[in-house]
C-alpha positions as a printed NumPy array, in Angstrom:
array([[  0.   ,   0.   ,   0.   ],
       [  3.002,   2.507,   0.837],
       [  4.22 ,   1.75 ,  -2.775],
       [  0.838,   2.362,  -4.056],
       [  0.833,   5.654,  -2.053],
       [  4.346,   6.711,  -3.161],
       [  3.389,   6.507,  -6.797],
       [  0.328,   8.443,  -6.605],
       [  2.306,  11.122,  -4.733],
       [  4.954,  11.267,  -7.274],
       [  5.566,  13.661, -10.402],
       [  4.035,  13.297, -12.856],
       [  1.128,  10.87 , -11.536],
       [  0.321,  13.796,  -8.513],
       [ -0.581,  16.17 , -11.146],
       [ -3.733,  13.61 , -12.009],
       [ -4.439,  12.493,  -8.56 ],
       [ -5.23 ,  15.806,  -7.503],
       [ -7.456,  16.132, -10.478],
       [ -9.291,  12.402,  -9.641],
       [-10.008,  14.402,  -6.475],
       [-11.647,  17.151,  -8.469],
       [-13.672,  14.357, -10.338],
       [-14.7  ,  12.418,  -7.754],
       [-15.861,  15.834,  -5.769],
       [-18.086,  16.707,  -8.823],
       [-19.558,  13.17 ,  -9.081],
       [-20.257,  13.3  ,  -5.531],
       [-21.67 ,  16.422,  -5.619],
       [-23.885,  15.571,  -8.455],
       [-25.267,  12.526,  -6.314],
       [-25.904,  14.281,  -2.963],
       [-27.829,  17.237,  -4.953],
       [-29.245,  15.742,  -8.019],
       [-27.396,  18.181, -10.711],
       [-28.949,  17.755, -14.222],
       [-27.013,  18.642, -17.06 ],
       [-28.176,  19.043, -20.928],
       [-24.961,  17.966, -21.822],
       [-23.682,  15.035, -20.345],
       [-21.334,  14.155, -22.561],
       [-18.85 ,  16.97 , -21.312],
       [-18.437,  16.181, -17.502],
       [-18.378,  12.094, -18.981],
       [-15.517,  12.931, -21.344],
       [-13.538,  15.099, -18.484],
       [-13.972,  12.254, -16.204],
       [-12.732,   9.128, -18.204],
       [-10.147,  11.815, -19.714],
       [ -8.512,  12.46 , -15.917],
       [ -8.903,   8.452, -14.714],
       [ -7.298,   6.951, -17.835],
       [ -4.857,   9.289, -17.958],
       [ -4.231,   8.926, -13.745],
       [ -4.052,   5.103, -14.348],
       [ -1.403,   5.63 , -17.562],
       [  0.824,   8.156, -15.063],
       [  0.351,   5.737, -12.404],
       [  1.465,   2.709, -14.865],
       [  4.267,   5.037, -15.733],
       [  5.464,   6.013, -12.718],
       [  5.633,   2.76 , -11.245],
       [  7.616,   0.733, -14.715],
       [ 10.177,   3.977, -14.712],
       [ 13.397,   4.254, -12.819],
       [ 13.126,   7.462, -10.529],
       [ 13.491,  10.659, -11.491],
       [ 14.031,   9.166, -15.215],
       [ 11.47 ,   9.589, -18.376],
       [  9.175,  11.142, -15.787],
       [  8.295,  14.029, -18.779],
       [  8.248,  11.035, -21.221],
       [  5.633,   9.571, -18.401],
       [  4.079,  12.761, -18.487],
       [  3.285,  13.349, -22.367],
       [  2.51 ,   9.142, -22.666],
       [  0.023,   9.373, -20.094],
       [ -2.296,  12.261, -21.557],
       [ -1.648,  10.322, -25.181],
       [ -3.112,   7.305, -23.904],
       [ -5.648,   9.232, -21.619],
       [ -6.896,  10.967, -24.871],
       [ -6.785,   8.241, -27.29 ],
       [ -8.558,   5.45 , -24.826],
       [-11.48 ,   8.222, -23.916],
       [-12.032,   8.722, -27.252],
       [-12.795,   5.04 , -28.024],
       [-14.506,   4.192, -24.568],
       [-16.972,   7.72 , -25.175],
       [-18.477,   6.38 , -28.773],
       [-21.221,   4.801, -27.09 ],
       [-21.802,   8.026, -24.719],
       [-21.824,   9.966, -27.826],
       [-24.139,   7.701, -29.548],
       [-26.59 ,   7.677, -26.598],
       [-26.698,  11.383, -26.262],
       [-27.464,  12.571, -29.902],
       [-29.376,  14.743, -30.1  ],
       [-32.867,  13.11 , -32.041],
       [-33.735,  14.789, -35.644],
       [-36.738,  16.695, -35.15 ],
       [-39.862,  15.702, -36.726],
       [-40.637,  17.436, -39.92 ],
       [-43.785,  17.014, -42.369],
       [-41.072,  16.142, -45.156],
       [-40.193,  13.14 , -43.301],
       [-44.003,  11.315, -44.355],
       [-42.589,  12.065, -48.287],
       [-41.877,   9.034, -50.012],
       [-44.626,   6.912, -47.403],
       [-47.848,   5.64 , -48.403],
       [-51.145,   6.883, -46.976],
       [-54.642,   5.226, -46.912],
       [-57.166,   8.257, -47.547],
       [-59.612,   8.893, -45.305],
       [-62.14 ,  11.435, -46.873],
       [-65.105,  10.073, -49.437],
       [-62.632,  11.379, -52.164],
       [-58.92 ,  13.422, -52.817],
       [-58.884,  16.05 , -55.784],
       [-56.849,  18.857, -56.512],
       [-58.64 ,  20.947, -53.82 ],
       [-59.35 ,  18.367, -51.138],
       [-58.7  ,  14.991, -48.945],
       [-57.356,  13.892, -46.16 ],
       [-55.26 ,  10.816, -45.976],
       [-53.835,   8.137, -42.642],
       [-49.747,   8.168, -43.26 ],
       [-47.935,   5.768, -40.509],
       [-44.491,   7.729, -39.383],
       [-41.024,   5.815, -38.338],
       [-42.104,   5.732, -34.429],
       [-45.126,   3.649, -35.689],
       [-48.088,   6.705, -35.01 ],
       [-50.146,   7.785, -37.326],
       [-51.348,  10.785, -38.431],
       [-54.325,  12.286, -40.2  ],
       [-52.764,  14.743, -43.067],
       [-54.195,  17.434, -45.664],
       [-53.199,  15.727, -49.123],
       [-54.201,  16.637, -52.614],
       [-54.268,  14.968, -55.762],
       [-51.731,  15.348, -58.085],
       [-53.599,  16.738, -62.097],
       [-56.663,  15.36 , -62.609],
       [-56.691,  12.039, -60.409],
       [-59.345,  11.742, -58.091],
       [-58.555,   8.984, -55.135],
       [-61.284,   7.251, -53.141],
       [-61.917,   6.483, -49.281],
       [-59.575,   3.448, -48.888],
       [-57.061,   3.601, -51.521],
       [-53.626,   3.705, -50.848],
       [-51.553,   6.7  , -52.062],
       [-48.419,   7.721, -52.611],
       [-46.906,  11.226, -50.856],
       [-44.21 ,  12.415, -53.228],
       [-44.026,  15.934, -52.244],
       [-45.139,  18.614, -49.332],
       [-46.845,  21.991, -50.698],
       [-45.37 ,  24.477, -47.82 ],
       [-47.354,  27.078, -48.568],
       [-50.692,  25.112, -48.808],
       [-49.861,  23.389, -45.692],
       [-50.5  ,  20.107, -47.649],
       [-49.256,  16.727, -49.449],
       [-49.31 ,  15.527, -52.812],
       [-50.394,  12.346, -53.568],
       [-50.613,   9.969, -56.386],
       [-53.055,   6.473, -56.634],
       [-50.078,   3.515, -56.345],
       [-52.024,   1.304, -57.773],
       [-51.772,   3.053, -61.163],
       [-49.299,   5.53 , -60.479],
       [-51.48 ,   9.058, -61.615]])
């Protein structure tokens, strides 16, 4: 344990013990108090950052003669520190994207079951099933002259902005 002690005391592995200390305050702070962040991906990084690189100086410290490499030790340890967070945080940074929100130009390219007695030019509503597996009721119109019936399935192939609506063509015959 003295040896263990000794290490963790010496340059350059003392420079990242203190900072483990800083870590482990903030962790312990965020349990006692219940701190949410937006962000989490920040104090994550820090953290793995300061204990990989602590166990690298520590690894370092210990395999090196005294007073020898101990800048070498130095400069390895934050290397390996950075390179090792930066494959153990792709999972973190996969789990904390940030989700695409929804937008009426995702439902283009899906088919929709109309829901109105008819679709023209001017009017129909239609049932489109989004990637989360809801549905939703829409405001589509029918592309030229086609006129769709209650029950057919459509095609939505664009979204009129202005209009607030979709286009739609019959899939069974394709106009």
């Amino acid at each position: 344990m003295t040896e263990f002690l000794a290490a963790a005391v010496a340059f350059p592995t003392v420079v990242f013990s203190l900072l483990v200390l800083v870590v482990l305050a903030y962790w312990l702070t965020v349990a006692l108090v219940g701190l949410d962040f937006d962000a989490p991906v920040l104090p994550i990084s820090i953290s793995f950052f300061v204990l990989v690189t602590w166990f690298a100086a520590l690894v370092g410290t210990v395999l090196t003669p005294e007073g020898k490499l101990r800048y070498a030790v130095l400069g390895g340890a934050v290397l390996v520190g950075a390179l090792l967070t930066r494959i153990l945080l792709i999972p973190v940074r996969n789990w904390t994207k940030p989700e695409k929100p929804a937008s009426r130009n995702d439902f283009v390219g899906r088919t929709a079951i109309v829901r109105t007695a008819r679709v023209t030019g001017n009017y129909g509503q239609a049932e489109v099933t989004a990637d989360d597996g809801g549905t939703a009721v829409v405001q589509v119109r029918a592309a030229e002259s086609t006129e769709l019936k209650a029950g057919q399935t459509a095609l939505i192939f664009d979204y009129d902005a202005e209009g607030e609506f979709f286009w739609v063509v019959d899939i069974t015959t394709g106009g």
